[in-house]
Each structure stands twice: as structure tokens, then as C-alpha cells.
């Protein structure tokens, strides 16, 4: 019999979308995948060269459980430059992807019966890992069109059991970017109620509003001593499968991660560590600039296509690389006897009839949402979005005829 904690954790909607896409492809259908949480592009040569050099050098030994000191130092220098806040290697742990960093944070900080505030729609890993740590997720809804949470709603969710707030800006799935006022107010709450902040900033490289990403430790320096800032190279360098993330935190959290990782992964992948170190030492930033430009162009063309939707507002997509559609008006306008009653139904319809894979908002705790990636190859993305617009615009007429 499986342990009780496993029954508490739902499966991943993105994994289900991948499985459904694979099944459709196996049946001979050419499905356009707009469900993937990754940019489909070849990684930078500096990363590949670093990996090949490490392999050729016979690099195959354990490292420190929280990563190479030289890599941690390089990340400290990178993050000091990007945030304007001084970091040192003793405040950094390298992890097997951002997910391990988030789990380290949960296991180090949360106790059974603690409550953890999560802004919803949210990446499903957040509540799942809170549950794995024995704590209780408490959701605060961020509503369209901005999907930026109201501070009054967060404050109302705080109880004597509240231990932490998990934030994610730029946001997956909504693309929302929290403004400085919101970040400062969250910081004030954390200080006033002695809460931890877990800030997932894995999409910090993907801001399309003309401004640079602002971390909560930049907006409110006073929260640094109670913040665990999680990031990764997965999205930034298009190496999601390499599984290399990191977090910045007070030394006691890093020390806890050293213990945890010594009994889980032993250490992050050593070849990936050397590859990233080589990139940080010798990369010139051209890959990051090129990818941002490509995504910016894809975003603009995608928004133009989506502006043709009749009963769905054009999304903001200010950050990350997702278009997040609010389908509530479309679904509410369908006939009462319609077989399409939710975003899940629409996601299934798009896969079955339009050969487009996407992720229904129920994955993120939102029955009205639909996530579409513009990290797919641009020509496929545009073709897929046109199919989405055609299918959704014809839905009301088709359902009325059934």
C-alpha cells in the first residue's frame, strides 16, 4: 500500500498533456505542441563545449552535495550583478533543477500543521511540495485580467499557523509580473508576521514590458534574511533536461540543503555543473539576447493572432513565455446543454479536433484558464494559435447546432 502522502499529491497536468500528445503522434497525427514548459531551441555553444570538455577530461567524481564551490562563486557574481545585492557562495546551493531547490526549502522550513500561502493560478509543484512536507497549502486567488494578487487578500489569509508565502514572478502560468508596490507589500507582511518568502524566479530572463526583472530582494532589501530565492538555468539556457537549478538563501538554509541533498541526489549532475561554469566564464550573453528577441517577436505575432478571438480577452503575457487565456466568458455563453463546460473540455477538444496540445487551467487550480506556450518553434506556434482561434470562435455556433 502506498504511503498516505502520495495520495495527497496530484499528478502533473503538463505530464498528462505530454502523454496525450505522444499518443496522438503515435496514431499518426501531427500535433502542434503548445503545452511544453520549455523553449525549443538549441542551447548555447559555450554550454555544449563545457560539457564536452568535462567528459573528455574524465570528470566523473562526486562534488560537494550543494555543488562546485567555483560554480557557486560564479553564480554569486552573476546574481550580485543582476540584483544589485551582494551575494557570496555560502548563500548559494546548486540543485538538481529548481524543483529540488523548492523541495529543499519546503523540507527545511515547513513543519506539519504549518500553513503556506500560495497565489493561484499556480505551478502545481508548489502545493504538492507543501503537502509532501506535511504542511497545508492556503490559496489566495489572483484574478484576471492582471493576475496580480491583492495584498488585502494575502493579509486576510494569514493566521497564527502561517509559516511562509510562495510567490512566482514572472508567473507560470499567467505571465503576470508583480509590480514593485506589490512586492514591497508582500515583504512588509513577511516582516510583520515573521514569515518566510519562497520566491520562484525561474522566468526572470523573460520580461517583455521593457523593464528588467525585479526580484523581491531588490524591491524590499529588508526581506533578504527571510527569503529563499529559487532560480534555474533550465529556461534561460534552454536545457530543461539537464536539471540544474540553484537557490540563494541565508546560510542556515544552505546548510540544511547540504544535509538533504547528501541523502537524496548526493550532488547535482557534475557534467552539467562544469558546462554551466564554462558558460558563465566564457559566454558573451549573445544566446540570451537572441532567445529573448525570438520570444519577443513570437509574443507579438501570437498576441496579434489571439486578438482575433471573439469571446476571450487577449492575454497580457508580460512575462514567462505563456499566453494564458481566461475562458470564463466563452464557456458561460455556450448553450446549457453544451458538452463543453470547462477549460478541460476545451483543451481536450483542441487536441482531438485541431491537433493542438495545451494545458487546461485546472492544472494550476483555475477551472477557466488555458495555457499556450510561445516557446515552440515560431512557425508551429503561429499555425497552432490560428487553429485555436478558429476552433474557439466556431465553438458557440457548433454547440448551438448539436
CSV table of C-alpha atoms in Angstrom, one decimal:
chain,number,residue,atom,x,y,z
A,1,UNK,CA,0.0,0.0,0.0
A,2,UNK,CA,1.4,3.4,-0.9
A,3,UNK,CA,2.2,6.0,1.7
A,4,UNK,CA,-0.6,8.4,2.5
A,5,UNK,CA,1.5,11.4,1.4
A,6,UNK,CA,1.4,10.1,-2.2
A,7,UNK,CA,-2.4,10.1,-2.3
A,8,UNK,CA,-2.3,13.8,-1.4
A,9,UNK,CA,-0.2,14.8,-4.4
A,10,UNK,CA,-2.0,15.2,-7.7
A,11,UNK,CA,-0.4,14.2,-11.0
A,12,UNK,CA,1.0,16.9,-13.3
A,13,UNK,CA,-1.3,18.3,-15.9
A,14,UNK,CA,1.7,19.1,-18.1
A,15,UNK,CA,2.8,15.5,-17.9
A,16,UNK,CA,-0.7,14.4,-18.9
A,17,UNK,CA,-0.6,16.8,-21.9
A,18,UNK,CA,2.7,15.3,-23.0
A,19,UNK,CA,1.3,11.8,-22.7
A,20,UNK,CA,-1.8,12.7,-24.7
A,21,UNK,CA,0.4,14.4,-27.4
A,22,UNK,CA,2.6,11.4,-27.6
A,23,UNK,CA,-0.4,9.1,-28.0
A,24,UNK,CA,-1.8,11.3,-30.8
A,25,UNK,CA,1.6,11.3,-32.6
A,26,UNK,CA,1.8,7.5,-32.3
A,27,UNK,CA,-1.5,7.4,-34.0
A,28,UNK,CA,0.0,9.2,-37.0
A,29,UNK,CA,-1.4,12.7,-36.2
A,30,UNK,CA,0.8,15.8,-36.5
A,31,UNK,CA,0.1,17.6,-33.2
A,32,UNK,CA,1.4,21.1,-32.6
A,33,UNK,CA,2.7,21.1,-29.0
A,34,UNK,CA,1.9,24.4,-27.2
A,35,UNK,CA,1.8,22.6,-23.9
A,36,UNK,CA,5.6,22.4,-23.2
A,37,UNK,CA,7.1,24.5,-20.4
A,38,UNK,CA,10.3,25.0,-22.4
A,39,UNK,CA,11.8,26.9,-25.3
A,40,UNK,CA,12.5,24.7,-28.2
A,41,UNK,CA,15.9,25.9,-29.3
A,42,UNK,CA,19.5,24.6,-29.4
A,43,UNK,CA,21.4,25.5,-26.3
A,44,UNK,CA,24.4,27.8,-26.5
A,45,UNK,CA,27.7,26.5,-27.8
A,46,UNK,CA,29.5,27.6,-24.6
A,47,UNK,CA,27.3,25.2,-22.6
A,48,UNK,CA,27.9,22.3,-25.0
A,49,UNK,CA,31.6,23.0,-25.2
A,50,UNK,CA,31.8,23.0,-21.4
A,51,UNK,CA,30.0,19.6,-21.2
A,52,UNK,CA,32.2,18.0,-23.9
A,53,UNK,CA,35.4,19.3,-22.2
A,54,UNK,CA,34.3,17.8,-18.9
A,55,UNK,CA,33.5,14.5,-20.4
A,56,UNK,CA,36.8,14.4,-22.3
A,57,UNK,CA,38.7,15.2,-19.1
A,58,UNK,CA,37.1,12.2,-17.4
A,59,UNK,CA,35.1,14.2,-15.0
A,60,UNK,CA,33.1,11.7,-13.0
A,61,UNK,CA,33.6,12.2,-9.3
A,62,UNK,CA,31.2,13.4,-6.6
A,63,UNK,CA,31.2,17.1,-5.9
A,64,UNK,CA,30.1,18.9,-2.7
A,65,UNK,CA,26.4,17.9,-2.3
A,66,UNK,CA,25.4,21.5,-3.0
A,67,UNK,CA,27.7,21.9,-6.0
A,68,UNK,CA,31.1,23.0,-7.0
A,69,UNK,CA,32.4,25.9,-4.9
A,70,UNK,CA,33.7,27.6,-8.2
A,71,UNK,CA,30.2,27.4,-9.7
A,72,UNK,CA,28.5,28.7,-6.6
A,73,UNK,CA,31.0,31.6,-6.6
A,74,UNK,CA,30.3,32.3,-10.3
A,75,UNK,CA,26.5,32.3,-9.6
A,76,UNK,CA,27.0,34.6,-6.7
A,77,UNK,CA,28.8,37.0,-9.0
A,78,UNK,CA,26.1,36.7,-11.6
A,79,UNK,CA,23.3,37.3,-9.2
A,80,UNK,CA,25.1,40.2,-7.5
A,81,UNK,CA,25.3,41.9,-10.9
A,82,UNK,CA,21.7,41.2,-11.8
A,83,UNK,CA,20.1,42.1,-8.5
A,84,UNK,CA,22.4,44.8,-7.2
A,85,UNK,CA,22.5,42.8,-3.9
A,86,UNK,CA,25.8,41.3,-2.8
A,87,UNK,CA,25.8,37.5,-2.6
A,88,UNK,CA,28.6,35.0,-1.7
A,89,UNK,CA,28.9,31.3,-2.3
A,90,UNK,CA,27.9,30.4,1.2
A,91,UNK,CA,24.4,31.7,0.4
A,92,UNK,CA,24.0,29.5,-2.7
A,93,UNK,CA,23.1,25.9,-3.2
A,94,UNK,CA,23.2,24.1,-6.6
A,95,UNK,CA,20.3,21.8,-7.0
A,96,UNK,CA,19.0,19.1,-9.5
A,97,UNK,CA,16.7,21.6,-11.1
A,98,UNK,CA,14.6,24.3,-9.4
A,99,UNK,CA,12.2,21.6,-8.2
A,100,UNK,CA,14.8,20.2,-5.9
A,101,UNK,CA,15.6,23.7,-4.6
A,102,UNK,CA,11.9,24.3,-3.8
A,103,UNK,CA,11.7,20.9,-2.1
A,104,UNK,CA,14.8,21.7,-0.1
A,105,UNK,CA,13.1,24.9,1.0
A,106,UNK,CA,9.9,23.1,2.0
A,107,UNK,CA,11.6,20.4,4.0
A,108,UNK,CA,14.0,22.9,5.7
A,109,UNK,CA,11.3,25.4,6.7
A,110,UNK,CA,7.8,23.8,6.9
A,111,UNK,CA,6.6,21.7,9.8
A,112,UNK,CA,3.5,19.6,10.0
A,113,UNK,CA,0.4,21.8,10.6
A,114,UNK,CA,2.2,24.9,9.2
A,115,UNK,CA,0.2,26.9,6.6
A,116,UNK,CA,1.8,28.2,3.5
A,117,UNK,CA,0.1,30.9,1.3
A,118,UNK,CA,0.2,30.2,-2.4
A,119,UNK,CA,-1.0,32.6,-5.1
A,120,UNK,CA,-3.3,30.8,-7.5
A,121,UNK,CA,-3.3,30.1,-10.5
A,122,UNK,CA,0.0,28.5,-9.6
A,123,UNK,CA,2.5,25.9,-10.8
A,124,UNK,CA,1.2,22.6,-9.3
A,125,UNK,CA,4.6,21.8,-7.8
A,126,UNK,CA,4.1,24.5,-5.1
A,127,UNK,CA,1.1,22.9,-3.3
A,128,UNK,CA,2.4,19.4,-4.0
A,129,UNK,CA,5.7,20.0,-2.2
A,130,UNK,CA,3.9,21.8,0.7
A,131,UNK,CA,1.9,18.7,1.1
A,132,UNK,CA,4.9,16.4,0.9
A,133,UNK,CA,6.5,18.4,3.7
A,134,UNK,CA,3.3,17.8,5.9
A,135,UNK,CA,2.2,21.4,5.7
A,136,UNK,CA,-1.1,22.9,4.4
A,137,UNK,CA,-1.4,25.0,1.3
A,138,UNK,CA,-3.7,28.1,1.7
A,139,UNK,CA,-4.7,29.6,-1.6
A,140,UNK,CA,-5.1,33.3,-2.5
A,141,UNK,CA,-6.8,33.9,-5.8
A,142,UNK,CA,-5.2,36.2,-8.3
A,143,UNK,CA,-7.8,37.3,-10.8
A,144,UNK,CA,-7.9,38.3,-14.4
A,145,UNK,CA,-7.0,40.4,-16.3
A,146,UNK,CA,-3.8,41.2,-14.4
A,147,UNK,CA,-3.5,38.0,-12.2
A,148,UNK,CA,-1.5,40.1,-9.7
A,149,UNK,CA,-2.7,39.3,-6.1
A,150,UNK,CA,-4.4,41.8,-3.9
A,151,UNK,CA,-2.4,42.5,-0.7
A,152,UNK,CA,-5.6,42.6,1.3
A,153,UNK,CA,-6.5,39.1,0.2
A,154,UNK,CA,-3.0,37.8,1.2
A,155,UNK,CA,-3.2,39.6,4.5
A,156,UNK,CA,-6.6,38.0,5.2
A,157,UNK,CA,-5.2,34.6,4.6
A,158,UNK,CA,-2.5,34.9,7.3
A,159,UNK,CA,-3.2,33.0,10.5
A,160,UNK,CA,-1.1,32.1,13.6
A,161,UNK,CA,-0.1,29.0,11.7
A,162,UNK,CA,1.2,30.7,8.6
A,163,UNK,CA,4.8,30.0,8.0
A,164,UNK,CA,5.6,31.2,4.5
A,165,UNK,CA,4.4,32.8,1.3
A,166,UNK,CA,5.3,31.3,-2.1
A,167,UNK,CA,5.5,33.8,-4.9
A,168,UNK,CA,6.3,33.4,-8.6
A,169,UNK,CA,7.1,36.4,-10.8
A,170,UNK,CA,7.2,36.3,-13.8
A,171,UNK,CA,4.4,33.9,-13.3
A,172,UNK,CA,3.8,30.4,-14.7
A,173,UNK,CA,1.1,30.0,-16.0
A,174,UNK,CA,-0.3,33.6,-16.2
A,175,UNK,CA,2.7,35.6,-17.3
A,176,UNK,CA,1.9,38.1,-14.6
A,177,UNK,CA,4.7,40.3,-13.3
A,178,UNK,CA,4.4,41.6,-9.8
A,179,UNK,CA,4.9,45.4,-9.6
A,180,UNK,CA,7.3,47.0,-7.0
A,181,UNK,CA,4.4,48.1,-4.8
A,182,UNK,CA,3.0,44.5,-4.6
A,183,UNK,CA,6.5,43.1,-3.8
A,184,UNK,CA,7.1,45.7,-1.1
A,185,UNK,CA,3.8,45.0,0.5
A,186,UNK,CA,4.4,41.2,0.5
A,187,UNK,CA,7.8,42.0,2.1
A,188,UNK,CA,6.2,44.1,4.8
A,189,UNK,CA,3.7,41.3,5.5
A,190,UNK,CA,6.6,38.8,5.8
A,191,UNK,CA,8.4,41.0,8.3
A,192,UNK,CA,5.3,41.9,10.3
A,193,UNK,CA,4.2,38.3,10.7
A,194,UNK,CA,7.7,36.8,10.7
A,195,UNK,CA,7.1,34.7,7.6
A,196,UNK,CA,9.5,33.1,5.1
A,197,UNK,CA,9.2,34.1,1.5
A,198,UNK,CA,9.9,31.4,-1.2
A,199,UNK,CA,10.3,33.3,-4.4
A,200,UNK,CA,10.4,31.3,-7.7
A,201,UNK,CA,12.2,33.5,-10.2
A,202,UNK,CA,12.9,30.8,-12.9
A,203,UNK,CA,11.4,33.1,-15.6
A,204,UNK,CA,13.4,36.2,-14.6
A,205,UNK,CA,15.0,36.3,-18.1
A,206,UNK,CA,11.6,36.6,-19.8
A,207,UNK,CA,10.2,40.0,-19.2
A,208,UNK,CA,8.6,41.8,-22.2
A,209,UNK,CA,7.4,45.0,-20.7
A,210,UNK,CA,10.5,47.0,-21.5
A,211,UNK,CA,11.7,46.9,-17.8
A,212,UNK,CA,14.2,44.4,-16.3
A,213,UNK,CA,13.1,41.7,-13.8
A,214,UNK,CA,12.9,42.9,-10.3
A,215,UNK,CA,13.4,40.4,-7.5
A,216,UNK,CA,11.7,40.8,-4.2
A,217,UNK,CA,15.1,41.3,-2.6
A,218,UNK,CA,15.6,44.3,-4.9
A,219,UNK,CA,12.2,45.8,-4.2
A,220,UNK,CA,12.4,45.2,-0.4
A,221,UNK,CA,16.0,44.6,0.8
A,222,UNK,CA,14.7,44.1,4.3
A,223,UNK,CA,13.4,40.6,3.5
A,224,UNK,CA,16.7,39.1,2.4
A,225,UNK,CA,17.2,37.3,5.7
A,226,UNK,CA,13.8,35.5,5.3
A,227,UNK,CA,13.8,34.9,1.6
A,228,UNK,CA,14.7,31.8,-0.4
A,229,UNK,CA,15.2,32.9,-4.0
A,230,UNK,CA,14.9,29.9,-6.4
A,231,UNK,CA,16.1,30.0,-10.0
A,232,UNK,CA,17.5,27.7,-12.7
A,233,UNK,CA,19.4,27.6,-15.9
A,234,UNK,CA,16.7,25.3,-17.5
A,235,UNK,CA,14.7,28.0,-19.2
A,236,UNK,CA,17.4,30.7,-19.5
A,237,UNK,CA,19.7,28.4,-21.5
A,238,UNK,CA,17.1,26.0,-23.0
A,239,UNK,CA,18.5,23.0,-21.1
A,240,UNK,CA,15.4,21.8,-19.2
A,241,UNK,CA,16.5,18.2,-19.4
A,242,UNK,CA,20.0,18.9,-17.8
A,243,UNK,CA,18.4,19.5,-14.4
A,244,UNK,CA,20.5,22.3,-12.9
A,245,UNK,CA,19.0,24.9,-10.6
A,246,UNK,CA,20.1,26.9,-7.6
A,247,UNK,CA,18.8,28.9,-4.8
A,248,UNK,CA,20.0,31.9,-2.7
A,249,UNK,CA,19.2,31.9,0.9
A,250,UNK,CA,20.5,32.5,4.4
A,251,UNK,CA,23.5,30.2,5.3
A,252,UNK,CA,21.4,28.1,7.6
A,253,UNK,CA,19.0,27.1,4.7
A,254,UNK,CA,22.0,26.3,2.5
A,255,UNK,CA,23.4,24.2,5.3
A,256,UNK,CA,20.1,22.3,5.6
A,257,UNK,CA,20.2,21.7,1.8
A,258,UNK,CA,23.7,20.2,2.1
A,259,UNK,CA,22.3,17.7,4.5
A,260,UNK,CA,19.1,17.0,2.5
A,261,UNK,CA,20.9,16.6,-0.8
A,262,UNK,CA,23.6,14.3,0.7
A,263,UNK,CA,20.8,11.8,1.3
A,264,UNK,CA,18.8,12.4,-2.0
A,265,UNK,CA,20.9,13.2,-5.1
A,266,UNK,CA,24.3,13.2,-3.4
A,267,UNK,CA,25.2,16.1,-5.7
A,268,UNK,CA,23.8,17.8,-8.9
A,269,UNK,CA,24.9,16.4,-12.2
A,270,UNK,CA,28.7,17.0,-12.4
A,271,UNK,CA,28.9,17.4,-16.2
A,272,UNK,CA,26.0,20.0,-16.2
A,273,UNK,CA,27.8,21.8,-13.4
A,274,UNK,CA,31.0,22.1,-15.5
A,275,UNK,CA,29.0,23.1,-18.6
A,276,UNK,CA,27.3,25.9,-16.8
A,277,UNK,CA,30.5,27.1,-15.2
A,278,UNK,CA,32.2,27.2,-18.6
A,279,UNK,CA,29.2,29.3,-19.9
A,280,UNK,CA,29.4,31.7,-17.0
A,281,UNK,CA,33.1,32.2,-17.5
A,282,UNK,CA,33.2,32.4,-21.4
A,283,UNK,CA,29.7,33.1,-22.6
A,284,UNK,CA,29.2,36.6,-24.1
A,285,UNK,CA,25.4,36.9,-23.5
A,286,UNK,CA,24.6,36.7,-27.2
A,287,UNK,CA,22.5,33.5,-26.7
A,288,UNK,CA,20.3,35.0,-24.0
A,289,UNK,CA,19.8,38.2,-26.1
A,290,UNK,CA,18.9,36.2,-29.2
A,291,UNK,CA,16.5,34.0,-27.4
A,292,UNK,CA,14.8,37.0,-25.7
A,293,UNK,CA,14.4,38.6,-29.1
A,294,UNK,CA,13.0,35.5,-30.7
A,295,UNK,CA,10.4,35.1,-27.8
A,296,UNK,CA,9.6,38.8,-28.0
A,297,UNK,CA,8.8,38.5,-31.7
A,298,UNK,CA,6.8,35.3,-31.1
A,299,UNK,CA,4.9,37.0,-28.3
A,300,UNK,CA,4.0,39.9,-30.6
A,301,UNK,CA,2.9,37.7,-33.5
A,302,UNK,CA,1.0,35.5,-31.1
A,303,UNK,CA,-0.9,38.3,-29.5
A,304,UNK,CA,-1.9,39.6,-32.9
A,305,UNK,CA,-3.4,36.2,-33.8
A,306,UNK,CA,-5.1,35.9,-30.4
A,307,UNK,CA,-6.7,39.4,-30.8
A,308,UNK,CA,-9.0,37.7,-33.3
A,309,UNK,CA,-10.7,35.7,-30.5
A,310,UNK,CA,-14.4,36.7,-30.1
A,311,UNK,CA,-15.3,35.8,-26.6
A,312,UNK,CA,-11.9,35.6,-25.0
A,313,UNK,CA,-9.8,38.6,-24.0
A,314,UNK,CA,-6.3,38.9,-25.4
A,315,UNK,CA,-3.9,37.9,-22.7
A,316,UNK,CA,-1.2,40.2,-21.2
A,317,UNK,CA,1.8,37.7,-21.5
A,318,UNK,CA,4.0,40.3,-19.9
A,319,UNK,CA,6.5,37.7,-18.6
A,320,UNK,CA,7.4,34.0,-18.9
A,321,UNK,CA,6.6,32.6,-22.3
A,322,UNK,CA,3.0,31.7,-22.0
A,323,UNK,CA,-0.3,33.0,-23.3
A,324,UNK,CA,-2.9,32.4,-20.6
A,325,UNK,CA,-6.5,32.6,-21.8
A,326,UNK,CA,-9.5,33.3,-19.5
A,327,UNK,CA,-12.2,31.2,-21.0
A,328,UNK,CA,-15.0,32.1,-18.4
A,329,UNK,CA,-16.9,34.4,-20.8
A,330,UNK,CA,-16.7,31.9,-23.7
A,331,UNK,CA,-17.9,28.9,-21.5
A,332,UNK,CA,-20.7,30.9,-19.9
A,333,UNK,CA,-22.0,31.9,-23.3
A,334,UNK,CA,-22.4,28.3,-24.5
A,335,UNK,CA,-25.8,26.6,-24.6
A,336,UNK,CA,-27.0,25.0,-21.4
A,337,UNK,CA,-26.9,21.6,-23.0
A,338,UNK,CA,-23.4,22.0,-24.3
A,339,UNK,CA,-21.0,19.2,-23.8
A,340,UNK,CA,-18.2,21.8,-23.3
A,341,UNK,CA,-18.4,23.1,-19.8
A,342,UNK,CA,-14.8,23.7,-18.7
A,343,UNK,CA,-11.3,24.5,-19.8
A,344,UNK,CA,-10.6,20.8,-19.5
A,345,UNK,CA,-13.2,20.1,-22.2
A,346,UNK,CA,-11.8,22.8,-24.4
A,347,UNK,CA,-8.2,21.5,-24.0
A,348,UNK,CA,-9.4,18.0,-25.0
A,349,UNK,CA,-11.4,19.5,-28.0
A,350,UNK,CA,-8.3,21.4,-29.2
A,351,UNK,CA,-6.2,18.2,-29.1
A,352,UNK,CA,-8.9,15.9,-30.6
A,353,UNK,CA,-10.1,18.3,-33.4
A,354,UNK,CA,-7.4,20.9,-34.0
A,355,UNK,CA,-4.4,18.8,-33.2
A,356,UNK,CA,-3.1,21.4,-30.8
A,357,UNK,CA,-1.8,20.4,-27.3
A,358,UNK,CA,-2.2,22.9,-24.5
A,359,UNK,CA,-2.6,22.8,-20.7
A,360,UNK,CA,-6.0,23.3,-19.1
A,361,UNK,CA,-6.1,25.8,-16.1
A,362,UNK,CA,-7.3,23.1,-13.7
A,363,UNK,CA,-3.7,22.0,-13.6
A,364,UNK,CA,-3.0,25.4,-12.0
A,365,UNK,CA,-6.1,25.5,-9.8
A,366,UNK,CA,-8.2,27.6,-12.2
A,367,UNK,CA,-11.1,26.0,-14.0
A,368,UNK,CA,-11.3,28.9,-16.5
A,369,UNK,CA,-7.7,29.1,-17.8
A,370,UNK,CA,-5.9,27.7,-20.8
A,371,UNK,CA,-2.0,27.9,-21.1
A,372,UNK,CA,-0.4,28.1,-24.5
A,373,UNK,CA,3.4,28.3,-24.9
A,374,UNK,CA,5.1,30.6,-27.3
A,375,UNK,CA,8.4,28.8,-26.7
A,376,UNK,CA,7.5,26.4,-29.6
A,377,UNK,CA,9.2,27.0,-33.0
A,378,UNK,CA,7.6,30.2,-34.3
A,379,UNK,CA,6.0,28.8,-37.4
A,380,UNK,CA,4.4,26.0,-35.5
A,381,UNK,CA,3.3,28.4,-32.8
A,382,UNK,CA,1.6,30.7,-35.3
A,383,UNK,CA,-0.1,27.8,-37.0
A,384,UNK,CA,-1.3,26.3,-33.7
A,385,UNK,CA,-2.7,29.6,-32.5
A,386,UNK,CA,-4.6,30.1,-35.7
A,387,UNK,CA,-6.2,26.7,-35.1
A,388,UNK,CA,-7.0,27.7,-31.5
A,389,UNK,CA,-8.7,30.9,-32.7
A,390,UNK,CA,-10.7,29.1,-35.4
A,391,UNK,CA,-11.8,26.4,-33.1
A,392,UNK,CA,-12.8,28.7,-30.2
A,393,UNK,CA,-14.6,31.2,-32.4
A,394,UNK,CA,-16.7,28.5,-34.0
A,395,UNK,CA,-17.5,26.8,-30.7
A,396,UNK,CA,-20.7,28.7,-29.8
A,397,UNK,CA,-22.2,28.1,-33.2
A,398,UNK,CA,-21.3,24.5,-33.3
A,399,UNK,CA,-22.6,23.8,-29.8
A,400,UNK,CA,-25.9,25.5,-30.6
A,401,UNK,CA,-26.3,23.2,-33.6
A,402,UNK,CA,-25.9,20.0,-31.5
